[in-house]
PDB file of N, CA and C in Angstrom:
ATOM      1  N   UNK Y 109       1.060  -1.242   0.150  1.00  0.00           N
ATOM      2  CA  UNK Y 109       0.539  -0.037   0.259  1.00  0.00           C
ATOM      3  C   UNK Y 109       0.893   0.769   0.052  1.00  0.00           C
ATOM      4  N   UNK Y 110       0.161   2.058  -0.951  1.00  0.00           N
ATOM      5  CA  UNK Y 110       0.648   3.336  -1.214  1.00  0.00           C
ATOM      6  C   UNK Y 110       0.118   4.259   0.416  1.00  0.00           C
ATOM      7  N   UNK Y 111       1.256   5.848   0.641  1.00  0.00           N
ATOM      8  CA  UNK Y 111       0.479   6.344   1.848  1.00  0.00           C
ATOM      9  C   UNK Y 111      -0.976   7.246   1.459  1.00  0.00           C
ATOM     10  N   UNK Y 112      -1.304   7.431   1.800  1.00  0.00           N
ATOM     11  CA  UNK Y 112      -2.882   7.854   2.046  1.00  0.00           C
ATOM     12  C   UNK Y 112      -2.991   7.355   0.998  1.00  0.00           C
ATOM     13  N   UNK Y 113      -3.374   5.841   0.591  1.00  0.00           N
ATOM     14  CA  UNK Y 113      -4.133   5.487  -0.037  1.00  0.00           C
ATOM     15  C   UNK Y 113      -4.194   5.256  -1.724  1.00  0.00           C
ATOM     16  N   UNK Y 114      -3.269   6.096  -1.685  1.00  0.00           N
ATOM     17  CA  UNK Y 114      -2.366   6.596  -3.264  1.00  0.00           C
ATOM     18  C   UNK Y 114      -2.834   4.757  -4.231  1.00  0.00           C
ATOM     19  N   UNK Y 115      -2.359   4.085  -3.535  1.00  0.00           N
ATOM     20  CA  UNK Y 115      -2.550   3.072  -4.771  1.00  0.00           C
ATOM     21  C   UNK Y 115      -4.417   2.826  -5.362  1.00  0.00           C
ATOM     22  N   UNK Y 116      -5.249   2.583  -3.648  1.00  0.00           N
ATOM     23  CA  UNK Y 116      -6.727   2.838  -3.995  1.00  0.00           C
ATOM     24  C   UNK Y 116      -6.944   4.221  -5.385  1.00  0.00           C
ATOM     25  N   UNK Y 117      -6.893   4.739  -5.705  1.00  0.00           N
ATOM     26  CA  UNK Y 117      -7.332   6.057  -6.320  1.00  0.00           C
ATOM     27  C   UNK Y 117      -6.171   5.996  -7.631  1.00  0.00           C
ATOM     28  N   UNK Y 118      -5.304   5.070  -7.618  1.00  0.00           N
ATOM     29  CA  UNK Y 118      -4.410   4.458  -9.039  1.00  0.00           C
ATOM     30  C   UNK Y 118      -5.692   3.510  -9.658  1.00  0.00           C
ATOM     31  N   UNK Y 119      -5.783   2.576  -8.520  1.00  0.00           N
ATOM     32  CA  UNK Y 119      -6.653   0.998  -9.027  1.00  0.00           C
ATOM     33  C   UNK Y 119      -7.975   1.639  -9.661  1.00  0.00           C
ATOM     34  N   UNK Y 120      -8.244   2.981  -8.947  1.00  0.00           N
ATOM     35  CA  UNK Y 120      -9.469   2.983  -9.688  1.00  0.00           C
ATOM     36  C   UNK Y 120      -9.728   3.805 -11.114  1.00  0.00           C
ATOM     37  N   UNK Y 121      -8.405   4.391 -11.282  1.00  0.00           N
ATOM     38  CA  UNK Y 121      -8.304   4.941 -12.043  1.00  0.00           C
ATOM     39  C   UNK Y 121      -8.100   3.781 -13.315  1.00  0.00           C
ATOM     40  N   UNK Y 122      -7.389   2.467 -13.316  1.00  0.00           N
ATOM     41  CA  UNK Y 122      -7.114   1.903 -14.448  1.00  0.00           C
ATOM     42  C   UNK Y 122      -8.522   1.027 -14.095  1.00  0.00           C
ATOM     43  N   UNK Y 123      -9.144   0.537 -13.175  1.00  0.00           N
ATOM     44  CA  UNK Y 123     -10.403   0.255 -13.043  1.00  0.00           C
ATOM     45  C   UNK Y 123     -11.196   1.198 -14.283  1.00  0.00           C
ATOM     46  N   UNK Y 124     -11.887   2.451 -13.705  1.00  0.00           N
ATOM     47  CA  UNK Y 124     -12.074   2.790 -14.603  1.00  0.00           C
ATOM     48  C   UNK Y 124     -11.593   3.538 -16.312  1.00  0.00           C
ATOM     49  N   UNK Y 125     -10.520   2.751 -17.088  1.00  0.00           N
ATOM     50  CA  UNK Y 125     -10.080   2.844 -18.094  1.00  0.00           C
ATOM     51  C   UNK Y 125     -10.428   1.208 -18.695  1.00  0.00           C
ATOM     52  N   UNK Y 126     -10.382   0.152 -18.217  1.00  0.00           N
ATOM     53  CA  UNK Y 126     -11.267  -0.774 -18.616  1.00  0.00           C
ATOM     54  C   UNK Y 126     -12.240  -0.962 -18.612  1.00  0.00           C
ATOM     55  N   UNK Y 127     -13.419  -0.357 -17.441  1.00  0.00           N
ATOM     56  CA  UNK Y 127     -14.199  -0.138 -18.021  1.00  0.00           C
ATOM     57  C   UNK Y 127     -15.062   0.482 -18.750  1.00  0.00           C
ATOM     58  N   UNK Y 128     -15.175   1.538 -19.665  1.00  0.00           N
ATOM     59  CA  UNK Y 128     -14.673   2.062 -20.305  1.00  0.00           C
ATOM     60  C   UNK Y 128     -13.983   2.193 -22.126  1.00  0.00           C
ATOM     61  N   UNK Y 129     -13.485   1.200 -21.915  1.00  0.00           N
ATOM     62  CA  UNK Y 129     -13.078  -0.013 -22.743  1.00  0.00           C
ATOM     63  C   UNK Y 129     -13.229  -0.946 -23.794  1.00  0.00           C
ATOM     64  N   UNK Y 130     -14.344  -1.092 -21.663  1.00  0.00           N
ATOM     65  CA  UNK Y 130     -14.663  -3.053 -22.789  1.00  0.00           C
ATOM     66  C   UNK Y 130     -15.684  -2.379 -21.715  1.00  0.00           C
ATOM     67  N   UNK Y 131     -17.554  -1.570 -21.389  1.00  0.00           N
ATOM     68  CA  UNK Y 131     -18.467  -1.431 -21.209  1.00  0.00           C
ATOM     69  C   UNK Y 131     -18.864  -2.742 -20.743  1.00  0.00           C
ATOM     70  N   UNK Y 132     -19.533  -2.483 -19.648  1.00  0.00           N
ATOM     71  CA  UNK Y 132     -20.245  -4.076 -19.240  1.00  0.00           C
ATOM     72  C   UNK Y 132     -19.338  -5.313 -19.004  1.00  0.00           C
ATOM     73  N   UNK Y 133     -18.057  -5.380 -18.634  1.00  0.00           N
ATOM     74  CA  UNK Y 133     -17.415  -6.448 -18.038  1.00  0.00           C
ATOM     75  C   UNK Y 133     -17.372  -6.800 -16.686  1.00  0.00           C
ATOM     76  N   UNK Y 134     -17.821  -7.496 -16.218  1.00  0.00           N
ATOM     77  CA  UNK Y 134     -18.686  -7.373 -15.055  1.00  0.00           C
ATOM     78  C   UNK Y 134     -17.337  -7.596 -14.206  1.00  0.00           C
ATOM     79  N   UNK Y 135     -15.853  -8.517 -14.173  1.00  0.00           N
ATOM     80  CA  UNK Y 135     -15.098  -8.642 -13.591  1.00  0.00           C
ATOM     81  C   UNK Y 135     -14.242  -7.332 -13.058  1.00  0.00           C
ATOM     82  N   UNK Y 136     -14.237  -6.522 -14.245  1.00  0.00           N
ATOM     83  CA  UNK Y 136     -13.744  -4.886 -14.149  1.00  0.00           C
ATOM     84  C   UNK Y 136     -15.447  -4.033 -12.906  1.00  0.00           C
ATOM     85  N   UNK Y 137     -16.152  -4.301 -13.777  1.00  0.00           N
ATOM     86  CA  UNK Y 137     -17.523  -3.312 -13.141  1.00  0.00           C
ATOM     87  C   UNK Y 137     -17.370  -3.745 -11.568  1.00  0.00           C
ATOM     88  N   UNK Y 138     -17.002  -5.340 -10.904  1.00  0.00           N
ATOM     89  CA  UNK Y 138     -17.231  -5.649 -10.210  1.00  0.00           C
ATOM     90  C   UNK Y 138     -15.575  -5.570  -8.716  1.00  0.00           C
ATOM     91  N   UNK Y 139     -14.871  -5.075  -9.803  1.00  0.00           N
ATOM     92  CA  UNK Y 139     -13.562  -4.525  -8.845  1.00  0.00           C
ATOM     93  C   UNK Y 139     -13.752  -3.118  -8.549  1.00  0.00           C
ATOM     94  N   UNK Y 140     -14.049  -1.857  -9.966  1.00  0.00           N
ATOM     95  CA  UNK Y 140     -14.228  -0.774  -9.303  1.00  0.00           C
ATOM     96  C   UNK Y 140     -15.210  -0.833  -8.359  1.00  0.00           C
ATOM     97  N   UNK Y 141     -16.246  -1.612  -8.570  1.00  0.00           N
ATOM     98  CA  UNK Y 141     -17.271  -1.043  -7.239  1.00  0.00           C
ATOM     99  C   UNK Y 141     -16.645  -1.428  -5.744  1.00  0.00           C
ATOM    100  N   UNK Y 142     -15.979  -1.982  -6.080  1.00  0.00           N
ATOM    101  CA  UNK Y 142     -15.079  -2.623  -4.650  1.00  0.00           C
ATOM    102  C   UNK Y 142     -14.848  -1.609  -3.623  1.00  0.00           C
ATOM    103  N   UNK Y 143     -13.507  -0.546  -5.117  1.00  0.00           N
ATOM    104  CA  UNK Y 143     -12.417   0.370  -4.896  1.00  0.00           C
ATOM    105  C   UNK Y 143     -13.088   1.696  -4.596  1.00  0.00           C
ATOM    106  N   UNK Y 144     -14.745   1.823  -5.010  1.00  0.00           N
ATOM    107  CA  UNK Y 144     -15.931   3.339  -4.874  1.00  0.00           C
ATOM    108  C   UNK Y 144     -15.375   2.639  -3.409  1.00  0.00           C
ATOM    109  N   UNK Y 145     -16.340   1.948  -2.747  1.00  0.00           N
ATOM    110  CA  UNK Y 145     -16.448   1.529  -1.665  1.00  0.00           C
ATOM    111  C   UNK Y 145     -15.187   1.593  -0.485  1.00  0.00           C
ATOM    112  N   UNK Y 146     -14.418   1.054  -0.901  1.00  0.00           N
ATOM    113  CA  UNK Y 146     -13.173   1.552   0.299  1.00  0.00           C
ATOM    114  C   UNK Y 146     -12.667   2.956   0.136  1.00  0.00           C
ATOM    115  N   UNK Y 147     -12.939   3.452  -0.964  1.00  0.00           N
ATOM    116  CA  UNK Y 147     -12.211   4.595  -1.670  1.00  0.00           C
ATOM    117  C   UNK Y 147     -13.480   6.180  -0.595  1.00  0.00           C
ATOM    118  N   UNK Y 148     -15.189   5.058  -1.029  1.00  0.00           N
ATOM    119  CA  UNK Y 148     -15.649   6.083   0.026  1.00  0.00           C
ATOM    120  C   UNK Y 148     -16.127   7.405  -0.570  1.00  0.00           C
ATOM    121  N   UNK Y 149     -15.971   6.632  -1.975  1.00  0.00           N
ATOM    122  CA  UNK Y 149     -17.154   7.162  -3.399  1.00  0.00           C
ATOM    123  C   UNK Y 149     -18.146   7.002  -3.523  1.00  0.00           C
ATOM    124  N   UNK Y 150     -18.701   7.906  -2.533  1.00  0.00           N
ATOM    125  CA  UNK Y 150     -20.219   7.704  -2.151  1.00  0.00           C
ATOM    126  C   UNK Y 150     -21.693   7.791  -3.609  1.00  0.00           C
ATOM    127  N   UNK Y 151     -21.450   8.854  -4.642  1.00  0.00           N
ATOM    128  CA  UNK Y 151     -21.478   9.123  -5.546  1.00  0.00           C
ATOM    129  C   UNK Y 151     -21.570   8.107  -6.569  1.00  0.00           C
ATOM    130  N   UNK Y 152     -20.421   7.385  -7.227  1.00  0.00           N
ATOM    131  CA  UNK Y 152     -19.711   6.783  -8.061  1.00  0.00           C
ATOM    132  C   UNK Y 152     -20.274   5.555  -7.395  1.00  0.00           C
ATOM    133  N   UNK Y 153     -20.525   4.977  -6.302  1.00  0.00           N
ATOM    134  CA  UNK Y 153     -20.624   3.372  -5.429  1.00  0.00           C
ATOM    135  C   UNK Y 153     -22.067   3.777  -6.160  1.00  0.00           C
ATOM    136  N   UNK Y 154     -22.859   4.568  -5.882  1.00  0.00           N
ATOM    137  CA  UNK Y 154     -24.691   4.361  -5.898  1.00  0.00           C
ATOM    138  C   UNK Y 154     -24.648   4.015  -7.699  1.00  0.00           C
ATOM    139  N   UNK Y 155     -23.946   5.003  -8.360  1.00  0.00           N
ATOM    140  CA  UNK Y 155     -24.384   5.418  -9.752  1.00  0.00           C
ATOM    141  C   UNK Y 155     -23.541   4.177 -10.327  1.00  0.00           C
ATOM    142  N   UNK Y 156     -22.622   3.457  -9.988  1.00  0.00           N
ATOM    143  CA  UNK Y 156     -22.463   2.116 -10.983  1.00  0.00           C
ATOM    144  C   UNK Y 156     -22.993   0.996 -10.365  1.00  0.00           C
ATOM    145  N   UNK Y 157     -23.406   0.993  -9.054  1.00  0.00           N
ATOM    146  CA  UNK Y 157     -24.207  -0.182  -8.867  1.00  0.00           C
ATOM    147  C   UNK Y 157     -25.554  -0.093  -9.011  1.00  0.00           C
ATOM    148  N   UNK Y 158     -26.450   1.168  -9.211  1.00  0.00           N
ATOM    149  CA  UNK Y 158     -27.566   1.135  -9.946  1.00  0.00           C
ATOM    150  C   UNK Y 158     -27.442   0.420 -11.801  1.00  0.00           C
ATOM    151  N   UNK Y 159     -26.183   0.562 -12.492  1.00  0.00           N
ATOM    152  CA  UNK Y 159     -26.073   0.560 -12.858  1.00  0.00           C
ATOM    153  C   UNK Y 159     -25.857  -1.415 -13.303  1.00  0.00           C
ATOM    154  N   UNK Y 160     -25.703  -1.930 -12.031  1.00  0.00           N
ATOM    155  CA  UNK Y 160     -24.812  -2.463 -12.433  1.00  0.00           C
ATOM    156  C   UNK Y 160     -26.437  -4.101 -12.102  1.00  0.00           C
ATOM    157  N   UNK Y 161     -27.108  -2.834 -11.284  1.00  0.00           N
ATOM    158  CA  UNK Y 161     -28.712  -3.532 -10.390  1.00  0.00           C
ATOM    159  C   UNK Y 161     -29.869  -3.105 -11.708  1.00  0.00           C
ATOM    160  N   UNK Y 162     -29.752  -2.501 -12.712  1.00  0.00           N
ATOM    161  CA  UNK Y 162     -30.696  -2.595 -14.188  1.00  0.00           C
ATOM    162  C   UNK Y 162     -30.268  -3.354 -14.802  1.00  0.00           C
ATOM    163  N   UNK Y 163     -29.164  -4.128 -14.632  1.00  0.00           N
ATOM    164  CA  UNK Y 163     -29.208  -5.917 -15.361  1.00  0.00           C
ATOM    165  C   UNK Y 163     -29.387  -6.696 -14.499  1.00  0.00           C
ATOM    166  N   UNK Y 164     -29.349  -7.044 -13.850  1.00  0.00           N
ATOM    167  CA  UNK Y 164     -29.917  -7.726 -13.131  1.00  0.00           C
ATOM    168  C   UNK Y 164     -30.200  -6.924 -10.996  1.00  0.00           C
ATOM    169  N   UNK Y 165     -31.531  -6.968 -11.119  1.00  0.00           N
ATOM    170  CA  UNK Y 165     -31.983  -7.033 -10.062  1.00  0.00           C
ATOM    171  C   UNK Y 165     -31.409  -7.210  -8.266  1.00  0.00           C
ATOM    172  N   UNK Y 166     -31.507  -8.256  -9.048  1.00  0.00           N
ATOM    173  CA  UNK Y 166     -30.435  -9.050  -7.347  1.00  0.00           C
ATOM    174  C   UNK Y 166     -29.178  -9.094  -7.265  1.00  0.00           C
ATOM    175  N   UNK Y 167     -28.528  -8.760  -8.409  1.00  0.00           N
ATOM    176  CA  UNK Y 167     -27.283  -8.183  -7.837  1.00  0.00           C
ATOM    177  C   UNK Y 167     -26.150  -8.171  -6.386  1.00  0.00           C
ATOM    178  N   UNK Y 168     -26.050  -9.121  -5.751  1.00  0.00           N
ATOM    179  CA  UNK Y 168     -26.335  -8.997  -4.485  1.00  0.00           C
ATOM    180  C   UNK Y 168     -24.624  -8.214  -4.246  1.00  0.00           C
ATOM    181  N   UNK Y 169     -23.306  -8.029  -4.771  1.00  0.00           N
ATOM    182  CA  UNK Y 169     -22.762  -6.905  -5.149  1.00  0.00           C
ATOM    183  C   UNK Y 169     -23.076  -6.217  -4.292  1.00  0.00           C
ATOM    184  N   UNK Y 170     -24.291  -5.226  -5.943  1.00  0.00           N
ATOM    185  CA  UNK Y 170     -24.289  -3.624  -5.870  1.00  0.00           C
ATOM    186  C   UNK Y 170     -25.828  -3.443  -4.892  1.00  0.00           C
ATOM    187  N   UNK Y 171     -26.255  -4.417  -4.365  1.00  0.00           N
ATOM    188  CA  UNK Y 171     -27.389  -4.230  -2.802  1.00  0.00           C
ATOM    189  C   UNK Y 171     -26.203  -4.800  -1.986  1.00  0.00           C
ATOM    190  N   UNK Y 172     -25.816  -4.873  -1.798  1.00  0.00           N
ATOM    191  CA  UNK Y 172     -24.292  -4.839  -0.837  1.00  0.00           C
ATOM    192  C   UNK Y 172     -23.554  -3.144  -0.363  1.00  0.00           C
ATOM    193  N   UNK Y 173     -23.034  -2.856  -2.102  1.00  0.00           N
ATOM    194  CA  UNK Y 173     -22.562  -1.439  -1.534  1.00  0.00           C
ATOM    195  C   UNK Y 173     -23.155  -0.720  -1.905  1.00  0.00           C
ATOM    196  N   UNK Y 174     -24.762  -0.809  -2.343  1.00  0.00           N
ATOM    197  CA  UNK Y 174     -25.490  -0.085  -2.275  1.00  0.00           C
ATOM    198  C   UNK Y 174     -25.973   0.369  -0.791  1.00  0.00           C
ATOM    199  N   UNK Y 175     -26.309  -0.803   0.249  1.00  0.00           N
ATOM    200  CA  UNK Y 175     -26.151  -0.115   1.751  1.00  0.00           C
ATOM    201  C   UNK Y 175     -25.642  -0.026   1.967  1.00  0.00           C
ATOM    202  N   UNK Y 176     -24.543  -0.253   2.101  1.00  0.00           N
ATOM    203  CA  UNK Y 176     -23.209   0.580   2.992  1.00  0.00           C
ATOM    204  C   UNK Y 176     -22.536   1.766   2.784  1.00  0.00           C
ATOM    205  N   UNK Y 177     -22.760   2.393   1.501  1.00  0.00           N
ATOM    206  CA  UNK Y 177     -23.063   3.773   0.503  1.00  0.00           C
ATOM    207  C   UNK Y 177     -24.456   4.254   1.285  1.00  0.00           C
ATOM    208  N   UNK Y 178     -25.541   3.641   1.397  1.00  0.00           N
ATOM    209  CA  UNK Y 178     -26.560   4.549   2.022  1.00  0.00           C
ATOM    210  C   UNK Y 178     -26.806   4.879   3.788  1.00  0.00           C
ATOM    211  N   UNK Y 179     -26.022   3.581   4.100  1.00  0.00           N
ATOM    212  CA  UNK Y 179     -25.893   3.980   5.191  1.00  0.00           C
ATOM    213  C   UNK Y 179     -24.934   4.737   5.846  1.00  0.00           C
ATOM    214  N   UNK Y 180     -23.593   5.262   4.780  1.00  0.00           N
ATOM    215  CA  UNK Y 180     -22.211   5.953   5.349  1.00  0.00           C
ATOM    216  C   UNK Y 180     -22.575   7.345   4.924  1.00  0.00           C
ATOM    217  N   UNK Y 181     -24.038   7.800   4.607  1.00  0.00           N
ATOM    218  CA  UNK Y 181     -24.577   8.662   3.379  1.00  0.00           C
ATOM    219  C   UNK Y 181     -26.096   9.280   4.543  1.00  0.00           C
ATOM    220  N   UNK Y 182     -26.244   8.175   5.066  1.00  0.00           N
ATOM    221  CA  UNK Y 182     -27.387   8.309   7.112  1.00  0.00           C
ATOM    222  C   UNK Y 182     -28.319   8.388   6.205  1.00  0.00           C
ATOM    223  N   UNK Y 183     -28.753   7.806   4.760  1.00  0.00           N
ATOM    224  CA  UNK Y 183     -29.970   7.415   4.386  1.00  0.00           C
ATOM    225  C   UNK Y 183     -30.359   5.971   5.033  1.00  0.00           C
ATOM    226  N   UNK Y 184     -30.785   6.102   6.294  1.00  0.00           N
ATOM    227  CA  UNK Y 184     -30.419   4.337   6.681  1.00  0.00           C
ATOM    228  C   UNK Y 184     -32.145   3.319   6.349  1.00  0.00           C
ATOM    229  N   UNK Y 185     -33.681   4.323   5.686  1.00  0.00           N
ATOM    230  CA  UNK Y 185     -34.362   3.751   5.355  1.00  0.00           C
ATOM    231  C   UNK Y 185     -33.851   3.031   4.281  1.00  0.00           C
ATOM    232  N   UNK Y 186     -33.159   3.933   3.127  1.00  0.00           N
ATOM    233  CA  UNK Y 186     -32.838   3.438   2.029  1.00  0.00           C
ATOM    234  C   UNK Y 186     -31.351   2.680   2.428  1.00  0.00           C
ATOM    235  N   UNK Y 187     -30.990   2.729   3.038  1.00  0.00           N
ATOM    236  CA  UNK Y 187     -30.041   1.823   3.051  1.00  0.00           C
ATOM    237  C   UNK Y 187     -31.067   0.683   3.824  1.00  0.00           C
ATOM    238  N   UNK Y 188     -31.694   0.068   4.460  1.00  0.00           N
ATOM    239  CA  UNK Y 188     -32.349  -0.825   4.690  1.00  0.00           C
ATOM    240  C   UNK Y 188     -33.071  -1.448   3.792  1.00  0.00           C
ATOM    241  N   UNK Y 189     -33.433  -0.742   3.422  1.00  0.00           N
ATOM    242  CA  UNK Y 189     -34.441  -1.077   1.370  1.00  0.00           C
ATOM    243  C   UNK Y 189     -33.467  -1.978   1.290  1.00  0.00           C
ATOM    244  N   UNK Y 190     -32.699  -1.497   0.922  1.00  0.00           N
ATOM    245  CA  UNK Y 190     -31.458  -2.231  -0.034  1.00  0.00           C
ATOM    246  C   UNK Y 190     -30.921  -3.767   0.422  1.00  0.00           C
ATOM    247  N   UNK Y 191     -30.892  -3.140   2.000  1.00  0.00           N
ATOM    248  CA  UNK Y 191     -30.481  -4.733   2.935  1.00  0.00           C
ATOM    249  C   UNK Y 191     -31.721  -5.670   2.674  1.00  0.00           C
ATOM    250  N   UNK Y 192     -32.565  -5.164   3.020  1.00  0.00           N
ATOM    251  CA  UNK Y 192     -33.633  -6.205   2.584  1.00  0.00           C
ATOM    252  C   UNK Y 192     -33.220  -7.410   1.585  1.00  0.00           C
ATOM    253  N   UNK Y 193     -33.467  -6.443   0.446  1.00  0.00           N
ATOM    254  CA  UNK Y 193     -33.986  -6.628  -1.061  1.00  0.00           C
ATOM    255  C   UNK Y 193     -32.146  -7.882  -0.673  1.00  0.00           C
ATOM    256  N   UNK Y 194     -31.507  -7.820  -0.026  1.00  0.00           N
ATOM    257  CA  UNK Y 194     -30.542  -8.992  -0.162  1.00  0.00           C
ATOM    258  C   UNK Y 194     -30.646  -9.892   0.598  1.00  0.00           C
ATOM    259  N   UNK Y 195     -31.354 -10.146   1.731  1.00  0.00           N
ATOM    260  CA  UNK Y 195     -32.042 -11.089   2.682  1.00  0.00           C
ATOM    261  C   UNK Y 195     -33.263 -12.474   1.776  1.00  0.00           C
TER     262      UNK Y 195
END
């Protein structure tokens, strides 16, 4: 790991490129989603999770990231809705 989480930011940049070059490439999108979540990029996490859920409404990774992000944003009712969809 690099100081100040720079390794995460560099990885985000690389994964964004991968997703832009091959839209819908599931492994790159899933890794990018996890990186956004790790970095605390709330809006980016929610946007990508919504895109993934458009393709698969029951996508567990997208729902998990969405629930965590919504809770971090203190949108507890929305987070609970997402979490309930996981159950």
